[in-house]
mmCIF file of C-alpha atoms in Angstrom:
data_model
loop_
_atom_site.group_PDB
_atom_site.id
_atom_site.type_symbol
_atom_site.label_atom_id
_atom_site.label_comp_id
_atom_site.label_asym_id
_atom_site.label_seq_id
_atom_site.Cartn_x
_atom_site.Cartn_y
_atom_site.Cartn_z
ATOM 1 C CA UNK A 352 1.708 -54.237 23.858
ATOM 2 C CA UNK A 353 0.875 -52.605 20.689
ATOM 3 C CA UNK A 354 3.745 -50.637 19.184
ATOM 4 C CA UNK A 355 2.888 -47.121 17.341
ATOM 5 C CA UNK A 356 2.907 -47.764 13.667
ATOM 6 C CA UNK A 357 5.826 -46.468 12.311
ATOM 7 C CA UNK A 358 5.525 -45.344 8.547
ATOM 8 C CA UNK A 359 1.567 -44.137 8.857
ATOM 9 C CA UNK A 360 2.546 -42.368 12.213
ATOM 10 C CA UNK A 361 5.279 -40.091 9.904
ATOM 11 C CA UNK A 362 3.026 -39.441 7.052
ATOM 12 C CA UNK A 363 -0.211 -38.146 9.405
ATOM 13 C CA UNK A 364 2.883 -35.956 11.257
ATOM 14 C CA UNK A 365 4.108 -35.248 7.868
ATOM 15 C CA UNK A 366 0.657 -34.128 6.186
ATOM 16 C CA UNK A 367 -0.154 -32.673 9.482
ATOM 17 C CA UNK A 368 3.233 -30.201 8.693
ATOM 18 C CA UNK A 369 2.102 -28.902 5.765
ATOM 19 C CA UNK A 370 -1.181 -28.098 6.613
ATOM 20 C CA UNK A 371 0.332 -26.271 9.355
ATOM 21 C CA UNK A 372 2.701 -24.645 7.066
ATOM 22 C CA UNK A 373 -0.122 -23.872 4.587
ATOM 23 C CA UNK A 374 -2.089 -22.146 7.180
ATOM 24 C CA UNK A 375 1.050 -19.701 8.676
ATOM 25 C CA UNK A 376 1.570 -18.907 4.661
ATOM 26 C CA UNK A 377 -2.032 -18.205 4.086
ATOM 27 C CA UNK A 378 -1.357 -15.504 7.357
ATOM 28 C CA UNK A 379 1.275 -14.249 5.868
ATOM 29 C CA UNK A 380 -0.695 -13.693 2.277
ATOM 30 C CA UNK A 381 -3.489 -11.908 4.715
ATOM 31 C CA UNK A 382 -0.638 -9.234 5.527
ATOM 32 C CA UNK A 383 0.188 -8.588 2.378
ATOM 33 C CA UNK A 384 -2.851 -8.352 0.897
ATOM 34 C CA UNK A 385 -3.769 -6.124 3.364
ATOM 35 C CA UNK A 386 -1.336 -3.930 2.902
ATOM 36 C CA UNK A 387 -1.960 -3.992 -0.964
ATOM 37 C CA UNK A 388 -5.223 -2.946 -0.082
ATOM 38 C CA UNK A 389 -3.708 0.142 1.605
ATOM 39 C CA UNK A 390 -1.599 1.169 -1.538
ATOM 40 C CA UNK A 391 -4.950 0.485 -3.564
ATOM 41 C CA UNK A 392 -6.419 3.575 -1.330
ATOM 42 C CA UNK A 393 -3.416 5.560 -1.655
ATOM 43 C CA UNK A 394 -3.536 5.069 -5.227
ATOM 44 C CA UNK A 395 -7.129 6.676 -5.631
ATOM 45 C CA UNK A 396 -5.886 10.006 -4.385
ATOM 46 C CA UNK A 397 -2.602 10.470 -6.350
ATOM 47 C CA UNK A 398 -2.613 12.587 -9.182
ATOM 48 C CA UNK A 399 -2.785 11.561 -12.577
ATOM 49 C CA UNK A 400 0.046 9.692 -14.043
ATOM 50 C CA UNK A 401 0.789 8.277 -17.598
ATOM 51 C CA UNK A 402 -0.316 5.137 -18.238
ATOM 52 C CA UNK A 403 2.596 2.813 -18.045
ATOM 53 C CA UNK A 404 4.076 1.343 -21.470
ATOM 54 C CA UNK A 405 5.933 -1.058 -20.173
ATOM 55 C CA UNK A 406 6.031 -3.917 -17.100
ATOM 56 C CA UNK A 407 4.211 -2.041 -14.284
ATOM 57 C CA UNK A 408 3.331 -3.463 -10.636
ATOM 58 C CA UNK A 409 0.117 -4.331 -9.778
ATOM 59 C CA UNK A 410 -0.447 -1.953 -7.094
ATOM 60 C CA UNK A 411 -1.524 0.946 -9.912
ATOM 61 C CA UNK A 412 -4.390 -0.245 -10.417
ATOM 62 C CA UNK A 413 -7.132 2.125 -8.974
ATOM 63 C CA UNK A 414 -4.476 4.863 -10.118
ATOM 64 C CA UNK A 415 -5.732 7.532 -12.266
ATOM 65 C CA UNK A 416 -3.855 7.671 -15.612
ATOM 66 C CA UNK A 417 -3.673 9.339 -19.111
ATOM 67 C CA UNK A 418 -2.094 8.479 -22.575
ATOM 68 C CA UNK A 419 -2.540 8.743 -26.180
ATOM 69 C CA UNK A 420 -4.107 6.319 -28.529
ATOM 70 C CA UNK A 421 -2.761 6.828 -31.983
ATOM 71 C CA UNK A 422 -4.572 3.725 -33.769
ATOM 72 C CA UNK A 423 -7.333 1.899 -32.060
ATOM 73 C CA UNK A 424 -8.016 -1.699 -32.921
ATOM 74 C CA UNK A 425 -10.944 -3.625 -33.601
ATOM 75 C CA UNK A 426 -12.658 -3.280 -30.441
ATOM 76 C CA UNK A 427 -13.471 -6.403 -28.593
ATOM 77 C CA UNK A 428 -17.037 -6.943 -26.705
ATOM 78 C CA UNK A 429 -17.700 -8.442 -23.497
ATOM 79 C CA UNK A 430 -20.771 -8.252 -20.789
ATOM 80 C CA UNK A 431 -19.668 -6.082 -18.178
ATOM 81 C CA UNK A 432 -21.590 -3.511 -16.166
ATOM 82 C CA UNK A 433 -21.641 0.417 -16.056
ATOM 83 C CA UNK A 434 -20.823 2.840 -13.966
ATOM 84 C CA UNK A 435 -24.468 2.294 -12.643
ATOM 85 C CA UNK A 436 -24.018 -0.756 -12.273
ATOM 86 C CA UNK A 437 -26.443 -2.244 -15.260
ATOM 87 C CA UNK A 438 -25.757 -5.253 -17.225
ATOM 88 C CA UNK A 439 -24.697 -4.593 -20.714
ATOM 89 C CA UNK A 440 -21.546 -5.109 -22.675
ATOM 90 C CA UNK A 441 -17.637 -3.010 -22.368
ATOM 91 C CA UNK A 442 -16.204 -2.450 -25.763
ATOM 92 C CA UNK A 443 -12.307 -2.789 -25.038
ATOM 93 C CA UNK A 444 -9.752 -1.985 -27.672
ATOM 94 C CA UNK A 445 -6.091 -2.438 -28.305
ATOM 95 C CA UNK A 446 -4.178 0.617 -28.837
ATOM 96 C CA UNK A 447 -0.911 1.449 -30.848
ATOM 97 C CA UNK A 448 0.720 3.951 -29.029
ATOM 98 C CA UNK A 449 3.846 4.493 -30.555
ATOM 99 C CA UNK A 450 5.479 4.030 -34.366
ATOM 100 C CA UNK A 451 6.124 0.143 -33.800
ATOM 101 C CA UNK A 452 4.750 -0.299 -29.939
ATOM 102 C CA UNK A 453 3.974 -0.269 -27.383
ATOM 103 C CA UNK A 454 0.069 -0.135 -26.526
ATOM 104 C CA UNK A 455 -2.433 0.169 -24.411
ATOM 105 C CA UNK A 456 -5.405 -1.855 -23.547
ATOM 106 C CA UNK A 457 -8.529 0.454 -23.219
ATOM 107 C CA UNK A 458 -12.408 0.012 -22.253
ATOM 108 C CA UNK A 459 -13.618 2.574 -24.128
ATOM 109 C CA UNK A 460 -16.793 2.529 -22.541
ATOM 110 C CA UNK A 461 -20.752 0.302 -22.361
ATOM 111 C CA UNK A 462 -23.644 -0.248 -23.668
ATOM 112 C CA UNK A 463 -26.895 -1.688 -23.679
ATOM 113 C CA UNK A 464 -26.682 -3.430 -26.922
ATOM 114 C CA UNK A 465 -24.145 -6.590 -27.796
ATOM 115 C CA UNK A 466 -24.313 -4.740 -31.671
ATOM 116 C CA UNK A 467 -23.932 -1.071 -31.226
ATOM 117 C CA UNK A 468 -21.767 0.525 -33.583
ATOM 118 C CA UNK A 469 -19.081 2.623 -31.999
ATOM 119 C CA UNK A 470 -16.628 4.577 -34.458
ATOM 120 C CA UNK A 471 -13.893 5.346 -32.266
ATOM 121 C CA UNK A 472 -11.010 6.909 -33.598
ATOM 122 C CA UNK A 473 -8.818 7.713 -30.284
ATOM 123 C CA UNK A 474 -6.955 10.312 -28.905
ATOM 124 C CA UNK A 475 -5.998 11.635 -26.143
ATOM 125 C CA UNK A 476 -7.712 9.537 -23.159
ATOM 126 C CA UNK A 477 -8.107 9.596 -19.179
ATOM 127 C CA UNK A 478 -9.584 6.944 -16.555
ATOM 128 C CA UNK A 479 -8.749 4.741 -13.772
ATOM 129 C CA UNK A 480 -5.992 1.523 -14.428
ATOM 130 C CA UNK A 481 -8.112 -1.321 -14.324
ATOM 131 C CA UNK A 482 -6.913 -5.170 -14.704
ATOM 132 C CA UNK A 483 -7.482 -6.581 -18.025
ATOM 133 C CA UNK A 484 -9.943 -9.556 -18.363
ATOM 134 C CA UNK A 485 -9.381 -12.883 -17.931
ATOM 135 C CA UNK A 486 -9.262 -13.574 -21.727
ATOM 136 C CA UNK A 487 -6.549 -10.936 -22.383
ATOM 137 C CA UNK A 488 -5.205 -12.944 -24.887
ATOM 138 C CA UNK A 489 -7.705 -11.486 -27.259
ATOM 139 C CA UNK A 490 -6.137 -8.434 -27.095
ATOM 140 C CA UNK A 491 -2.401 -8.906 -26.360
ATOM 141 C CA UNK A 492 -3.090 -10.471 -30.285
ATOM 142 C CA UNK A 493 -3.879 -7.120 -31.174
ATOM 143 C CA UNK A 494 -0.494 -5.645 -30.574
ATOM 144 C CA UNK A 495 2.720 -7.672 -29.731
ATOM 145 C CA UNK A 496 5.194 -5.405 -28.321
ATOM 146 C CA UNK A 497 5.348 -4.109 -24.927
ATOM 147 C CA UNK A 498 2.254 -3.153 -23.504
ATOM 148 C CA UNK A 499 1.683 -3.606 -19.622
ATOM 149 C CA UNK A 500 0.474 -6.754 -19.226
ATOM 150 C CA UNK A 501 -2.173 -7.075 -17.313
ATOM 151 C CA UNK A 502 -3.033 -3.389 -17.361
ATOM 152 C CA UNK A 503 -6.164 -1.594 -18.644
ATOM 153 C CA UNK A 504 -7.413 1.901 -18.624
ATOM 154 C CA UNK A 505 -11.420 2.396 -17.970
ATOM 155 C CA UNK A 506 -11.683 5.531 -19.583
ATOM 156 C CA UNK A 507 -13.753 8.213 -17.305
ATOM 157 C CA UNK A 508 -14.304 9.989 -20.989
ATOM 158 C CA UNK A 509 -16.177 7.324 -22.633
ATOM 159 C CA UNK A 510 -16.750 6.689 -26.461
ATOM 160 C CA UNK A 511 -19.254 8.695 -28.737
ATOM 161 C CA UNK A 512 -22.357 7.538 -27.823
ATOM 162 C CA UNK A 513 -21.413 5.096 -24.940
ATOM 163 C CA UNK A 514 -21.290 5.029 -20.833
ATOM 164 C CA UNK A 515 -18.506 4.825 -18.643
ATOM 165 C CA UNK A 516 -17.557 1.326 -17.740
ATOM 166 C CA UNK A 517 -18.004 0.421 -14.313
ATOM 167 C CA UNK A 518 -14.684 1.311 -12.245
ATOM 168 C CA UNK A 519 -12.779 -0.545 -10.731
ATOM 169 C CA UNK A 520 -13.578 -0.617 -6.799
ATOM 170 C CA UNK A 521 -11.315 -2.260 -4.055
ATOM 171 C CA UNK A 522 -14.865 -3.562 -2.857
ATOM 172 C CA UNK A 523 -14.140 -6.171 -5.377
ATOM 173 C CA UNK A 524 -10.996 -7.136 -3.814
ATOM 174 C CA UNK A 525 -11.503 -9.878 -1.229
ATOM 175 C CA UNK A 526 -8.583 -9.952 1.493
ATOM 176 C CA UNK A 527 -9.986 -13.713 2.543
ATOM 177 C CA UNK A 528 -6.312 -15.618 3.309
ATOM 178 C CA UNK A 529 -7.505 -15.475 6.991
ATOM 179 C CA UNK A 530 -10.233 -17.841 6.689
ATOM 180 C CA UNK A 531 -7.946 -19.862 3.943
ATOM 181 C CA UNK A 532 -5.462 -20.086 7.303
ATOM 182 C CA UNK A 533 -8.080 -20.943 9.603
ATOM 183 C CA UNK A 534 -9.267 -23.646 6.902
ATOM 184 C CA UNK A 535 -5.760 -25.387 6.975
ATOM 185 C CA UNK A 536 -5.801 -25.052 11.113
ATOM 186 C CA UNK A 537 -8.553 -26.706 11.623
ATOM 187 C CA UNK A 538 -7.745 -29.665 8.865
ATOM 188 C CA UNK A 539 -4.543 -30.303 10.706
ATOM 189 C CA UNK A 540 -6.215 -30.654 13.639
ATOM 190 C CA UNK A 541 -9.553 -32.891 12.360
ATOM 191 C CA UNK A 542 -6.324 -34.738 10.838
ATOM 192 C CA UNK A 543 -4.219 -35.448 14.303
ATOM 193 C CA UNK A 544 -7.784 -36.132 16.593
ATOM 194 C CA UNK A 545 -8.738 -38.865 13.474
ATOM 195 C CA UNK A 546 -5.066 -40.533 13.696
ATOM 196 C CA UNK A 547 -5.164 -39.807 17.467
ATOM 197 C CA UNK A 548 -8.490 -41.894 17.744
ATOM 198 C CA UNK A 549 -7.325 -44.592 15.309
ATOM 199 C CA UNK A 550 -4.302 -45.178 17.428
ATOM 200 C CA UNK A 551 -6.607 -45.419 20.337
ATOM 201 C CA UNK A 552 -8.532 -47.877 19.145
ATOM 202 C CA UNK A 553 -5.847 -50.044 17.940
ATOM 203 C CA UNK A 554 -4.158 -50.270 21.192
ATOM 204 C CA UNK A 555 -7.352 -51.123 22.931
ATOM 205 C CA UNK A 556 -8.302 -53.996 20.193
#
């Protein structure tokens, strides 16, 4: 009589586990980012509010927001679309906001041309919190102190000269942990019918 192997018999249950676990986490990430997706709605109908200075939760972005840019940066280019939804490049700058900090990143607005000259000199300025790109380390460089990280105001009032950046739109925020659960399911099943098999055929060899 063939006895069950031992050590691989633990690791398949033991791999098996964790996929398992992965899968009920991934279900739990698809509540939560559904209800993230909720306060994203919300957050389009609130009023205005100022645009936070300091560490700020994630769930403002889509909020409507105002502030003051006392001395705009070197602004920084990047392809992006418009509110239109044509290819061209944003032109985000760094704001000082305050005697020694903190700032404000803002995309000041698009256009059609990688070398357009924009002489923007600031102010007071409204639009929609936005994430910052990927890259952000560009323009955390710009100013050291304090700024929300993370955190960047499209501005509905663009530039001299420029377009409004594209929005941001909760269109572009996939709620996919579901099918990331089922994924992990359906390994830890392929996993036990392979070992299952494998055990099977050892017992009748």
């Amino acid at each position: 009589m063939n006895r069950i192997p031992v050590l691989p018999t633990l690791l398949v249950c033991a791999a098996i586990a964790v996929m398992i676990r992965l899968g009920l986490w991934q279900l739990q990430r698809a509540d939560e980012k559904a209800a993230l997706l909720v306060r994203y709605e919300q957050a389009e109908t609130l009023p205005e509010m100022a645009f936070p200075q300091f560490a700020a939760d994630d769930s403002l972005v889509f909020r409507r927001a105002g502030g003051v840019c006392l001395e705009p940066q070197k602004p920084i280019i990047e392809g992006g679309l418009n509110a239109k939804g044509e290819a061209g490049w944003r032109h985000i700058v760094a704001c000082r906001t305050g005697t020694e900090g903190p700032g404000m990143t803002v995309d000041i607005g698009w256009s059609s041309r990688f070398d357009e000259i924009v002489a923007w000199k600031g102010g007071q300025v409204h639009g929609i919190i936005s994430r910052q790109p990927d890259h952000r380390s560009l323009i955390e460089k710009a100013f050291r102190k304090g700024a929300a990280p993370g955190l960047m105001l499209v501005l509905t009032n663009p530039g001299k000269g420029l377009d409004q950046s594209a929005p941001p739109s909760i269109k572009d925020v996939p709620n996919n942990h579901l099918a990331y659960a089922v994924q992990w399911f359906v390994f830890a099943a392929v996993a036990a019918v392979i070992y299952g098999l494998a055990l099977y055929r050892r017992r009748r060899s």
